[in-house]
CSV table of C-alpha atoms in Angstrom, one decimal:
chain,number,residue,atom,x,y,z
A,14,MET,CA,3.4,-15.1,-16.1
A,15,SER,CA,0.3,-16.9,-15.1
A,16,ASP,CA,2.3,-18.0,-12.0
A,17,LEU,CA,2.1,-14.4,-10.7
A,18,PRO,CA,-1.0,-12.6,-9.3
A,19,HIS,CA,-2.8,-9.9,-11.1
A,20,PHE,CA,-2.7,-6.5,-9.9
A,21,GLY,CA,-5.4,-4.8,-12.2
A,22,SER,CA,-5.5,-2.7,-15.2
A,23,ASN,CA,-5.0,0.5,-13.5
A,24,PHE,CA,-1.8,-0.5,-11.4
A,25,LEU,CA,1.2,1.4,-12.3
A,26,TRP,CA,4.3,-0.3,-13.4
A,27,GLY,CA,7.8,1.5,-13.6
A,28,VAL,CA,11.4,1.5,-12.8
A,29,SER,CA,13.4,4.3,-10.8
A,30,THR,CA,16.8,6.0,-11.1
A,31,ALA,CA,18.8,8.8,-9.4
A,32,ALA,CA,20.6,11.7,-10.8
A,33,TYR,CA,24.1,11.3,-9.3
A,34,GLN,CA,23.9,7.4,-9.9
A,35,ILE,CA,23.5,7.8,-13.8
A,36,GLU,CA,23.7,11.3,-15.3
A,37,GLY,CA,27.7,11.7,-15.3
A,38,ALA,CA,28.5,15.1,-17.1
A,39,VAL,CA,29.4,16.7,-13.7
A,40,ASP,CA,31.3,19.7,-15.2
A,41,GLU,CA,28.9,20.5,-18.1
A,42,ASP,CA,26.2,23.2,-18.9
A,43,GLY,CA,26.8,25.1,-15.5
A,44,ARG,CA,26.3,22.3,-13.3
A,45,GLY,CA,27.8,23.1,-9.7
A,46,ARG,CA,29.4,20.8,-7.4
A,47,SER,CA,27.4,18.8,-5.3
A,48,ILE,CA,28.1,17.1,-1.7
A,49,TRP,CA,28.5,13.6,-3.5
A,50,ASP,CA,31.3,15.2,-5.9
A,51,GLU,CA,33.2,16.5,-2.8
A,52,PHE,CA,32.7,13.2,-0.9
A,53,SER,CA,33.4,10.7,-3.8
A,54,HIS,CA,36.8,12.8,-4.6
A,55,SER,CA,38.0,12.6,-1.0
A,56,PRO,CA,40.3,9.5,-0.6
A,57,GLY,CA,39.1,6.4,1.3
A,58,ARG,CA,35.4,7.6,0.9
A,59,THR,CA,34.2,5.1,-1.7
A,60,LYS,CA,35.2,1.7,-3.1
A,61,ASP,CA,38.1,1.9,-5.4
A,62,GLY,CA,37.9,5.5,-5.2
A,63,ASP,CA,35.0,5.4,-7.7
A,64,THR,CA,33.0,8.8,-8.4
A,65,GLY,CA,29.9,9.8,-10.4
A,66,ASP,CA,31.9,11.8,-12.9
A,67,VAL,CA,30.6,9.9,-15.8
A,68,ALA,CA,28.4,7.1,-14.1
A,69,CYS,CA,26.1,5.8,-16.9
A,70,ASP,CA,26.7,8.9,-19.1
A,71,HIS,CA,22.9,9.4,-18.9
A,72,TYR,CA,23.0,13.3,-19.7
A,73,HIS,CA,24.4,12.5,-23.1
A,74,ARG,CA,22.6,9.1,-23.6
A,75,TYR,CA,19.1,9.9,-22.3
A,76,ARG,CA,17.5,9.3,-25.5
A,77,ASP,CA,18.9,5.9,-25.5
A,78,ASP,CA,17.7,5.3,-22.4
A,79,VAL,CA,14.2,6.4,-22.8
A,80,ALA,CA,14.2,4.0,-25.7
A,81,LEU,CA,15.0,1.2,-23.4
A,82,LEU,CA,12.2,2.4,-21.3
A,83,ALA,CA,10.0,2.2,-24.3
A,84,ASP,CA,11.1,-1.3,-25.1
A,85,LEU,CA,10.4,-2.3,-21.4
A,86,GLY,CA,6.8,-1.1,-21.6
A,87,VAL,CA,6.8,0.8,-18.5
A,88,ASP,CA,3.8,3.1,-17.6
A,89,ALA,CA,6.1,5.5,-15.6
A,90,TYR,CA,9.8,6.4,-15.1
A,91,ARG,CA,10.9,7.8,-11.6
A,92,PHE,CA,13.9,10.0,-12.1
A,93,SER,CA,15.5,12.4,-9.8
A,94,ILE,CA,16.7,16.1,-10.9
A,95,SER,CA,20.1,17.2,-9.8
A,96,TRP,CA,19.7,20.4,-7.7
A,97,PRO,CA,23.3,21.6,-8.3
A,98,ARG,CA,22.3,21.4,-12.2
A,99,ILE,CA,19.3,23.9,-11.5
A,100,GLN,CA,20.8,26.1,-8.8
A,101,PRO,CA,24.7,25.4,-8.8
A,102,ASP,CA,25.5,27.6,-6.0
A,103,GLY,CA,22.1,26.8,-4.3
A,104,VAL,CA,20.5,30.2,-5.2
A,105,THR,CA,21.1,31.1,-8.8
A,106,VAL,CA,19.1,29.5,-11.5
A,107,GLU,CA,21.0,27.7,-14.5
A,108,PRO,CA,18.8,27.6,-17.7
A,109,ARG,CA,20.6,25.1,-19.3
A,110,GLY,CA,20.0,22.5,-16.3
A,111,LEU,CA,16.3,23.2,-16.6
A,112,ASP,CA,16.4,22.7,-20.1
A,113,PHE,CA,18.1,19.2,-19.9
A,114,TYR,CA,14.8,18.0,-17.8
A,115,ASP,CA,12.6,19.7,-20.2
A,116,ARG,CA,14.2,17.4,-23.2
A,117,LEU,CA,13.9,14.4,-20.7
A,118,VAL,CA,10.3,14.9,-19.7
A,119,ASP,CA,9.2,15.8,-23.4
A,120,ALA,CA,11.0,12.5,-24.6
A,121,LEU,CA,9.3,10.3,-22.0
A,122,LEU,CA,5.9,11.9,-23.3
A,123,GLU,CA,6.7,11.2,-26.6
A,124,ARG,CA,6.8,7.7,-25.9
A,125,GLY,CA,3.8,7.5,-23.7
A,126,ILE,CA,5.8,7.2,-20.3
A,127,GLU,CA,4.6,9.1,-17.3
A,128,PRO,CA,7.4,11.5,-15.9
A,129,SER,CA,7.7,11.0,-12.2
A,130,ALA,CA,10.3,13.3,-10.9
A,131,THR,CA,12.2,13.2,-7.5
A,132,LEU,CA,13.4,16.7,-6.4
A,133,PHE,CA,16.2,15.5,-4.1
A,134,HIS,CA,18.0,12.1,-4.1
A,135,TRP,CA,21.0,13.2,-2.0
A,136,ASP,CA,22.9,15.4,-4.2
A,137,SER,CA,22.5,18.8,-2.5
A,138,PRO,CA,24.6,21.8,-4.0
A,139,GLN,CA,28.2,21.8,-1.9
A,140,ALA,CA,27.8,25.5,-1.9
A,141,LEU,CA,24.8,25.0,0.6
A,142,GLU,CA,26.9,22.5,2.7
A,143,ALA,CA,29.8,25.2,3.1
A,144,SER,CA,27.1,27.3,5.2
A,145,GLY,CA,25.9,24.2,7.1
A,146,GLY,CA,23.9,22.1,4.6
A,147,TRP,CA,21.1,20.3,6.3
A,148,GLU,CA,22.1,21.2,9.7
A,149,ASN,CA,21.1,25.0,8.8
A,150,ARG,CA,17.6,25.4,9.0
A,151,ASP,CA,17.7,27.9,6.1
A,152,ILE,CA,18.1,25.0,3.8
A,153,ALA,CA,14.5,24.3,4.1
A,154,GLU,CA,13.9,27.6,2.4
A,155,ARG,CA,16.3,27.2,-0.5
A,156,PHE,CA,14.7,23.9,-1.0
A,157,ALA,CA,11.4,25.5,-1.3
A,158,GLN,CA,12.7,28.0,-3.8
A,159,TYR,CA,14.4,25.3,-5.6
A,160,ALA,CA,11.0,23.2,-5.7
A,161,HIS,CA,9.3,26.5,-7.0
A,162,VAL,CA,11.8,27.0,-9.7
A,163,VAL,CA,11.5,23.4,-11.1
A,164,GLY,CA,7.7,23.1,-10.6
A,165,GLU,CA,7.1,26.4,-12.6
A,166,ARG,CA,9.1,25.1,-15.5
A,167,LEU,CA,7.8,21.1,-15.4
A,168,ALA,CA,4.6,20.8,-13.5
A,169,ASP,CA,2.4,21.1,-16.6
A,170,ARG,CA,4.1,18.0,-17.7
A,171,VAL,CA,5.5,15.9,-14.9
A,172,THR,CA,2.8,13.4,-13.8
A,173,ARG,CA,3.9,13.1,-10.2
A,174,TRP,CA,6.2,14.5,-7.9
A,175,PHE,CA,8.6,13.0,-4.9
A,176,THR,CA,9.8,15.6,-2.8
A,177,LEU,CA,12.9,13.9,-0.8
A,178,ASN,CA,14.1,10.4,-1.3
A,179,GLU,CA,14.9,8.2,1.8
A,180,THR,CA,15.3,11.0,4.3
A,181,VAL,CA,16.1,8.2,6.8
A,182,VAL,CA,19.3,7.2,5.0
A,183,PHE,CA,20.4,10.4,4.0
A,184,THR,CA,20.1,11.2,7.8
A,185,LEU,CA,21.5,8.2,9.2
A,186,LEU,CA,24.3,7.5,6.8
A,187,GLY,CA,25.1,10.9,5.6
A,188,HIS,CA,25.0,12.6,9.0
A,189,GLY,CA,24.8,10.0,11.6
A,190,ASN,CA,27.7,7.7,10.9
A,191,GLY,CA,29.3,9.3,7.9
A,192,ILE,CA,29.5,6.4,5.6
A,193,HIS,CA,27.7,8.6,2.8
A,194,ALA,CA,28.1,12.1,2.0
A,195,PRO,CA,28.4,14.8,3.5
A,196,GLY,CA,30.4,12.3,5.8
A,197,LYS,CA,29.1,14.0,9.0
A,198,GLU,CA,29.4,11.7,12.4
A,199,LEU,CA,26.6,13.5,14.5
A,200,GLY,CA,25.1,10.3,16.3
A,201,PHE,CA,21.5,11.2,17.1
A,202,GLY,CA,22.5,14.9,16.6
A,203,ALA,CA,21.5,13.8,12.9
A,204,LEU,CA,18.0,13.9,14.0
A,205,GLN,CA,18.1,17.5,13.5
A,206,VAL,CA,18.9,17.1,9.9
A,207,ALA,CA,16.0,14.9,9.9
A,208,TRP,CA,13.8,17.6,11.0
A,209,HIS,CA,15.1,20.3,8.3
A,210,GLN,CA,14.3,17.6,5.7
A,211,LEU,CA,10.9,17.0,7.0
A,212,LEU,CA,10.4,21.0,6.9
A,213,ALA,CA,11.7,21.0,3.6
A,214,HIS,CA,9.2,18.3,2.7
A,215,GLY,CA,6.3,20.4,3.5
A,216,ARG,CA,7.6,23.7,2.1
A,217,ALA,CA,8.2,21.8,-1.3
A,218,VAL,CA,4.8,20.3,-1.2
A,219,GLN,CA,3.4,23.9,-0.8
A,220,ALA,CA,5.8,25.1,-3.6
A,221,LEU,CA,4.9,22.4,-6.0
A,222,ARG,CA,1.2,22.9,-5.5
A,223,ALA,CA,1.5,26.7,-6.1
A,224,ALA,CA,3.0,25.5,-9.3
A,225,GLY,CA,0.3,23.6,-10.3
A,226,ALA,CA,1.4,20.1,-9.3
A,227,SER,CA,-1.6,17.8,-8.7
A,228,GLN,CA,0.3,14.6,-7.5
A,229,VAL,CA,2.8,15.1,-4.6
A,230,GLY,CA,4.2,13.1,-2.1
A,231,PRO,CA,7.6,11.8,-0.4
A,232,ALA,CA,9.8,8.6,-1.1
A,233,ASN,CA,10.5,7.2,2.5
A,234,ASN,CA,12.4,3.9,3.0
A,235,HIS,CA,10.6,1.7,5.3
A,236,THR,CA,11.5,-1.6,7.0
A,237,GLN,CA,9.8,-4.1,9.0
A,238,VAL,CA,11.8,-4.2,12.4
A,239,ARG,CA,12.4,-7.8,13.9
A,240,PRO,CA,13.8,-8.2,17.5
A,241,VAL,CA,16.4,-11.1,17.6
A,242,ASP,CA,14.8,-12.5,20.5
A,243,ASP,CA,11.9,-11.9,23.4
A,244,SER,CA,14.3,-10.1,26.1
A,245,ASP,CA,13.0,-6.7,27.3
A,246,GLU,CA,16.3,-5.4,26.4
A,247,THR,CA,16.1,-6.5,22.8
A,248,ARG,CA,12.4,-5.5,22.5
A,249,ASP,CA,13.2,-2.2,23.9
A,250,ALA,CA,16.2,-1.8,21.3
A,251,ALA,CA,13.8,-2.9,18.5
A,252,HIS,CA,11.2,-0.4,19.3
A,253,LEU,CA,13.6,2.6,19.8
A,254,PHE,CA,15.1,1.5,16.2
A,255,ASP,CA,11.4,1.5,14.7
A,256,LEU,CA,10.9,5.0,16.0
A,257,VAL,CA,14.2,6.5,14.6
A,258,TYR,CA,14.2,4.5,11.6
A,259,ASN,CA,10.5,4.4,10.6
A,260,ARG,CA,8.2,6.7,12.6
A,261,ALA,CA,10.4,9.7,13.0
A,262,PHE,CA,10.1,10.0,9.2
A,263,LEU,CA,6.3,9.3,8.7
A,264,ASP,CA,4.5,10.5,12.2
A,265,PRO,CA,5.3,14.2,11.4
A,266,ILE,CA,3.7,13.9,7.8
A,267,LEU,CA,0.6,12.0,8.5
A,268,LEU,CA,0.1,12.6,12.0
A,269,GLY,CA,1.7,15.9,12.7
A,270,THR,CA,3.5,14.4,15.6
A,271,TRP,CA,7.2,13.8,16.7
A,272,PRO,CA,7.4,10.3,18.1
A,273,LEU,CA,10.7,10.7,19.6
A,274,ALA,CA,9.5,13.6,22.1
A,275,GLY,CA,11.6,13.3,25.4
A,276,ILE,CA,14.0,11.0,23.7
A,277,VAL,CA,15.7,13.3,21.1
A,278,ASP,CA,13.8,16.5,20.8
A,279,PRO,CA,15.2,18.7,17.6
A,280,VAL,CA,15.0,22.5,17.8
A,281,ALA,CA,11.8,23.5,16.2
A,282,HIS,CA,9.8,26.5,15.6
A,283,ASP,CA,6.0,27.0,16.3
A,284,GLY,CA,4.3,25.9,13.2
A,285,ASP,CA,6.7,23.6,12.0
A,286,LEU,CA,4.4,20.5,12.4
A,287,GLY,CA,1.8,22.3,10.4
A,288,VAL,CA,4.0,22.9,7.7
A,289,ILE,CA,5.3,19.4,7.5
A,290,ALA,CA,1.9,17.8,7.8
A,291,GLN,CA,0.9,19.2,4.4
A,292,PRO,CA,-1.7,16.9,3.0
A,293,ILE,CA,0.0,14.4,0.4
A,294,ASP,CA,-1.6,12.4,-2.5
A,295,PHE,CA,0.4,9.2,-2.1
A,296,LEU,CA,3.2,7.6,0.1
A,297,GLY,CA,6.2,6.5,-1.9
A,298,VAL,CA,7.8,3.5,0.0
A,299,ASN,CA,11.3,2.1,-0.9
A,300,SER,CA,11.9,-1.1,0.9
A,301,TYR,CA,14.3,-3.9,0.4
A,302,ASN,CA,14.5,-6.3,3.6
A,303,PRO,CA,13.4,-6.4,7.3
A,304,GLN,CA,16.0,-5.2,9.7
A,305,TYR,CA,17.0,-7.5,12.6
A,306,ILE,CA,17.7,-5.6,15.7
A,307,ALA,CA,19.6,-6.7,19.1
A,308,ALA,CA,20.1,-4.9,22.2
A,309,ALA,CA,23.5,-3.0,21.9
A,310,ALA,CA,26.7,-4.4,23.5
A,311,PRO,CA,28.2,-2.5,26.6
A,312,GLY,CA,29.8,0.6,25.5
A,313,GLY,CA,28.1,0.8,22.2
A,314,GLU,CA,27.6,4.2,20.2
A,315,VAL,CA,24.1,3.5,19.7
A,316,PRO,CA,21.4,1.7,21.9
A,317,PHE,CA,20.7,-1.1,19.4
A,318,ASP,CA,22.8,-3.3,16.8
A,319,GLN,CA,21.7,-4.2,13.5
A,320,VAL,CA,22.5,-8.1,12.6
A,321,VAL,CA,22.5,-10.1,9.4
A,322,PRO,CA,20.2,-13.0,10.5
A,323,ASP,CA,21.4,-16.6,9.8
A,324,GLY,CA,19.3,-18.9,7.7
A,325,PHE,CA,18.4,-16.8,4.7
A,326,GLU,CA,19.7,-16.2,1.4
A,327,LEU,CA,21.6,-13.2,0.8
A,328,ASN,CA,22.0,-10.7,-2.2
A,329,ASP,CA,25.6,-9.6,-3.5
A,330,PHE,CA,25.5,-6.9,-1.0
A,331,GLY,CA,24.8,-9.1,1.9
A,332,TRP,CA,21.2,-8.2,2.4
A,333,PRO,CA,18.7,-11.0,3.6
A,334,ILE,CA,16.1,-12.0,1.0
A,335,ILE,CA,12.8,-12.2,3.0
A,336,PRO,CA,9.7,-11.5,1.0
A,337,GLU,CA,7.3,-12.2,3.8
A,338,GLY,CA,8.8,-9.1,5.3
A,339,PHE,CA,7.8,-6.9,2.7
A,340,THR,CA,4.0,-8.1,3.3
A,341,GLN,CA,4.5,-7.5,6.9
A,342,MET,CA,6.0,-4.0,6.5
A,343,LEU,CA,3.1,-2.9,4.5
A,344,VAL,CA,0.5,-4.4,6.6
A,345,GLY,CA,2.2,-2.9,9.6
A,346,LEU,CA,2.0,0.8,7.9
A,347,LYS,CA,-1.8,0.3,7.6
A,348,GLU,CA,-2.4,-1.0,11.3
A,349,THR,CA,-0.2,2.0,12.6
A,350,TYR,CA,-1.6,4.8,10.6
A,351,GLY,CA,-5.1,3.6,9.5
A,352,ASP,CA,-7.1,6.1,7.5
A,353,ALA,CA,-4.2,8.7,7.8
A,354,LEU,CA,-2.1,6.5,5.3
A,355,PRO,CA,-2.5,7.6,1.7
A,356,PRO,CA,-2.4,5.2,-1.2
A,357,ILE,CA,0.9,3.7,-1.6
A,358,LEU,CA,3.4,3.6,-4.4
A,359,ILE,CA,6.3,1.3,-4.0
A,360,THR,CA,9.2,3.5,-5.3
A,361,GLU,CA,12.3,1.2,-4.9
A,362,ASN,CA,12.5,-2.5,-4.6
A,363,GLY,CA,15.4,-4.6,-5.9
A,364,GLY,CA,18.6,-6.1,-5.1
A,365,ALA,CA,22.4,-6.3,-6.0
A,366,PHE,CA,22.7,-9.3,-8.1
A,367,ASN,CA,26.2,-9.0,-10.0
A,368,GLU,CA,25.8,-11.5,-12.7
A,369,ALA,CA,28.2,-10.5,-15.9
A,370,PRO,CA,27.4,-11.3,-19.5
A,371,GLY,CA,28.3,-14.9,-20.6
A,372,PRO,CA,30.3,-15.7,-23.6
A,373,ASP,CA,27.4,-15.3,-25.8
A,374,GLY,CA,26.5,-11.9,-24.3
A,375,ARG,CA,23.6,-12.8,-22.5
A,376,VAL,CA,23.2,-11.8,-18.7
A,377,ARG,CA,21.4,-14.4,-16.7
A,378,ASP,CA,20.2,-12.8,-13.7
A,379,GLN,CA,17.8,-15.4,-12.6
A,380,ARG,CA,18.5,-14.3,-8.8
A,381,ARG,CA,17.0,-10.8,-9.7
A,382,ILE,CA,13.9,-12.6,-11.6
A,383,ASP,CA,13.2,-14.9,-8.4
A,384,TYR,CA,13.6,-11.7,-6.0
A,385,THR,CA,11.1,-9.5,-7.7
A,386,ALA,CA,8.5,-12.3,-8.4
A,387,ALA,CA,8.8,-13.3,-4.6
A,388,HIS,CA,8.4,-9.8,-3.5
A,389,LEU,CA,5.5,-8.9,-6.0
A,390,ALA,CA,3.6,-11.9,-4.6
A,391,ALA,CA,4.2,-10.6,-1.1
A,392,LEU,CA,3.1,-7.3,-2.3
A,393,ARG,CA,-0.1,-8.7,-3.5
A,394,GLY,CA,-0.5,-10.4,-0.2
A,395,ALA,CA,-0.4,-7.0,1.5
A,396,MET,CA,-3.0,-5.8,-1.1
A,397,ASP,CA,-5.2,-8.6,-0.3
A,398,ALA,CA,-4.9,-7.6,3.3
A,399,GLY,CA,-6.2,-4.3,2.7
A,400,VAL,CA,-3.3,-2.2,1.9
A,401,ASP,CA,-4.1,0.3,-0.9
A,402,VAL,CA,-0.9,0.0,-3.2
A,403,ARG,CA,-1.1,1.7,-6.6
A,404,GLY,CA,2.2,1.1,-8.3
A,405,TYR,CA,5.5,-0.5,-8.4
A,406,PHE,CA,8.8,1.0,-9.4
A,407,HIS,CA,11.8,-1.4,-9.5
A,408,TRP,CA,15.3,-0.5,-8.6
A,409,SER,CA,16.7,0.1,-11.0
A,410,LEU,CA,16.7,0.6,-14.7
A,411,MET,CA,20.2,0.2,-15.3
A,412,ASP,CA,23.4,-0.7,-13.2
A,413,ASN,CA,24.8,2.6,-12.0
A,414,PHE,CA,27.1,4.3,-9.2
A,415,GLU,CA,26.1,2.7,-6.0
A,416,TRP,CA,27.1,5.4,-3.7
A,417,ALA,CA,30.0,4.5,-1.4
A,418,GLU,CA,30.1,0.9,-2.9
A,419,GLY,CA,31.1,2.6,-6.2
A,420,TYR,CA,30.6,0.3,-9.3
A,421,SER,CA,30.9,-3.0,-7.4
A,422,GLN,CA,27.1,-3.7,-6.9
A,423,ARG,CA,24.7,-3.9,-9.8
A,424,PHE,CA,20.8,-3.3,-9.2
A,425,GLY,CA,19.8,-2.9,-12.7
A,426,MET,CA,17.7,-4.6,-15.0
A,427,THR,CA,20.1,-3.4,-17.8
A,428,TYR,CA,23.7,-4.2,-17.7
A,429,VAL,CA,26.2,-1.2,-18.2
A,430,ASP,CA,29.6,-1.8,-19.5
A,431,TYR,CA,31.1,1.1,-17.7
A,432,ALA,CA,34.2,1.2,-20.3
A,433,THR,CA,32.3,1.4,-23.4
A,434,GLN,CA,28.9,2.5,-21.9
A,435,GLN,CA,27.2,-0.3,-23.6
A,436,ARG,CA,23.5,-1.2,-22.3
A,437,ILE,CA,22.7,-4.7,-22.2
A,438,PRO,CA,19.2,-5.7,-21.3
A,439,LYS,CA,19.5,-8.8,-18.9
A,440,ASP,CA,17.3,-11.6,-18.7
A,441,SER,CA,15.3,-9.9,-16.0
A,442,PHE,CA,14.5,-6.9,-18.3
A,443,ALA,CA,12.6,-9.5,-20.6
A,444,TRP,CA,11.0,-10.9,-17.9
A,445,TYR,CA,9.6,-7.8,-16.5
A,446,ARG,CA,8.6,-6.6,-20.2
A,447,SER,CA,6.5,-9.8,-20.3
A,448,LEU,CA,5.1,-9.4,-16.9
A,449,ILE,CA,4.0,-5.7,-17.6
A,450,ALA,CA,2.4,-6.8,-21.0
A,451,ALA,CA,0.6,-9.5,-19.7
A,452,GLN,CA,-0.7,-7.4,-16.5
A,453,HIS,CA,-2.0,-4.9,-19.3
A,454,GLY,CA,-3.6,-7.7,-21.3
A,455,ARG,CA,-1.2,-6.9,-24.1
């Protein structure tokens, strides 16, 4: 590990997962149906008709998975809480759901691992979707009540809280083009959904603080935006994409402003921005690769085109591997927001590398190791340039249900045999364990 830079003894090392992607047990202990249950059971919505009904069976195997985390040597584990496990109908509290996360949190603490909980990772109760879901402003209040319930139960033991995960992806893929649940195709009308998520974030920050939570922030997806050429049309398209993808989900929180004013204006009430701009303790940043943007072709549905650039290695999802874009994205955040930018935690970074066990049972995922090492070096470069980054959570602890791609893409440092639920730590697992130990001087 001597070839990797040192991040300091207080730097936080972790991994991330999400409830619907790993838990399974969708009909147990009173859990209600989520929008992803509904979506994945709709024909043609997911690859091969895959669902999260069983996933990694983490609900039953969480103690084994906590043992994996302890073996990995992480400081913290970022997991998400299933809203329909806590409020099956979006209103009524199910004690058995709270009990499960009680057990998980206690198991983590017993192993010296900091519980880092995400309130919402895309699996809202289907019962709320039936009344408009995230298009309905009332969901922000429902979410605040949910945050209050969970905070009252767990805030005394959960180290840090993430309110909503990747509001931009949930907005654009779930409500803009319908690729993800709930499968709506609202185009730019989806930015009303974005506004309601931002409002829910602010209300959740208030609720968590009232419950005693001391470390609270969002987990946003951010990307460096690169125009494919220097034409005015392309630069205008890239600028608009940056506003829609990055700034619409950060300016309201950090600056109390809406960057698309006069372009797309959501229906807002007086005081909304004040609620959204609650002080946060950190900014969670999920990032995988830059986005290359071209001007839209005539007749296009949106005024920009996302393109895959030539000349770069791709992961198995088809995403380009461009570590320097990681540095430039983080430096760009610092340049844009200055003193308004709180300390950053990298809450997701990784790639789909689909290596399977060899004849000896070993999973040689050198490409994941190379990707992670390069991005950690890029992260150190951003820190050296003055960006205040306090921790890194790799995506993901284990292979899991990869949303619309089902089980076809593997992001984990642990291989999951879905037929047997056997967990096989990959070469990257051993590499990351050694990295963490070396960083902490162990």
